[in-house]
DNA sequence: ACCTGAACACCGTTCAAGT
DNA sequence: ACCTGAACACCGTTCAAGT
């Protein structure tokens, strides 16, 4: 009765539409009703290509990560390459916050294979000894995904007015009793000015410095 | 008509009941219907003490983190104390996986104040220089919460049969083309045997080693 | 094989009414 | 002030029926 799609549906078309909805309105906006409306189709058509909502989210996440890894330029210097790959993941998750949430829910996605391979290979190039290699790779990947996810959640929370929100938190921190909370009290100033991306990179550098001591 | 509670309700009672439901059945199990049943009350009674479901989850999370920090014994040696606090958080999030998910959704919780204060103070005791102090604290807290959250998601996924699942993933990894995926191919053996808790601690140690180079 | 859309079994949240 | 529970506006998912 209603206008029907001329072209056939495919999992890829559905996944791209889902990603667009997620980017526009966040996780809450992705409903099968919104998806059928956007694709001018019915529920069954979608379920014919996708097992369920969880499968859809997973596929959309894989697509984003796969693109990041494909786009990441290869550099010679392993330390610099590690920073570049890390930043690429950080920025992608910042741009698509739902990816961060999804990865912290389902950490064993095929897309992460590429991430492990790249980062592991670069650690090998850094001469990390065999017995520490897998711990180092696991820790670094976890750091990158964990911090990027946290940052993305943050960014979403602060989307409306970042500086006002951080200003509030900083004011609360500054108002704390300096006897009881000396560190947080001092940190209040830094909080207002700090750059998430720079702090992320600083963390990567600390990590790489720690890895360098493993020889 | 139905049996009514003899004692009055309070936010604390509600939060504890919510935590118990979350521990028993995971995030999907926490519904207002399950909560009213457990507390022998109505929806309005709960909404009288709690703003909404998000508020409830946040309060339950704060309660768990607050207890970890209260229980964590103070040690003299700062490096050892940092490991102890980190492990305490890791174990708590492992025991209450929903805490990890919640913290990655709302990272600015009051309970984290204690975490930052403790970890920041210990970094000061380690003579981390002023200008690197806040980056180091932020990175370490993020690492701990990020990895613990990932691990908890994992644990939930693997709840039914951990070794079978890891065995499957390891088999898939081992079956990969060693030319295309040399690192992951090699990592397959390690994956089957690795201990999440030990790998987490290894990451903390790498971090602390990196921080030691900041002098 | 692929698609449609009414229907089902859930949700969180509200609110008039009770004590 | 505190509590009750029917009702509302949503969900994801199913499935008989269509092409």
mmCIF file of N, CA, C and O in Angstrom, chain B residues 40 90 130 148 180 207:
data_model
loop_
_atom_site.group_PDB
_atom_site.id
_atom_site.type_symbol
_atom_site.label_atom_id
_atom_site.label_comp_id
_atom_site.label_asym_id
_atom_site.label_seq_id
_atom_site.Cartn_x
_atom_site.Cartn_y
_atom_site.Cartn_z
ATOM 1 N N UNK B 40 7.562 -4.909 47.618
ATOM 2 C CA UNK B 40 6.125 -4.930 47.966
ATOM 3 C C UNK B 40 5.546 -3.521 48.017
ATOM 4 O O UNK B 40 4.993 -3.093 49.035
ATOM 5 N N UNK B 90 39.076 -3.123 40.248
ATOM 6 C CA UNK B 90 38.911 -4.173 39.242
ATOM 7 C C UNK B 90 38.010 -5.289 39.770
ATOM 8 O O UNK B 90 37.061 -5.709 39.091
ATOM 9 N N UNK B 130 54.687 18.092 39.129
ATOM 10 C CA UNK B 130 53.434 18.856 39.066
ATOM 11 C C UNK B 130 52.773 18.851 37.692
ATOM 12 O O UNK B 130 51.608 18.531 37.543
ATOM 13 N N UNK B 148 38.703 -2.462 33.617
ATOM 14 C CA UNK B 148 37.795 -3.195 34.504
ATOM 15 C C UNK B 148 36.421 -3.332 33.856
ATOM 16 O O UNK B 148 35.793 -4.390 33.912
ATOM 17 N N UNK B 180 49.053 -12.777 6.959
ATOM 18 C CA UNK B 180 48.260 -11.562 7.074
ATOM 19 C C UNK B 180 48.135 -11.128 8.537
ATOM 20 O O UNK B 180 48.106 -9.931 8.831
ATOM 21 N N UNK B 207 52.167 0.967 33.377
ATOM 22 C CA UNK B 207 51.805 2.350 33.625
ATOM 23 C C UNK B 207 52.701 2.996 34.672
ATOM 24 O O UNK B 207 53.217 4.105 34.492
#
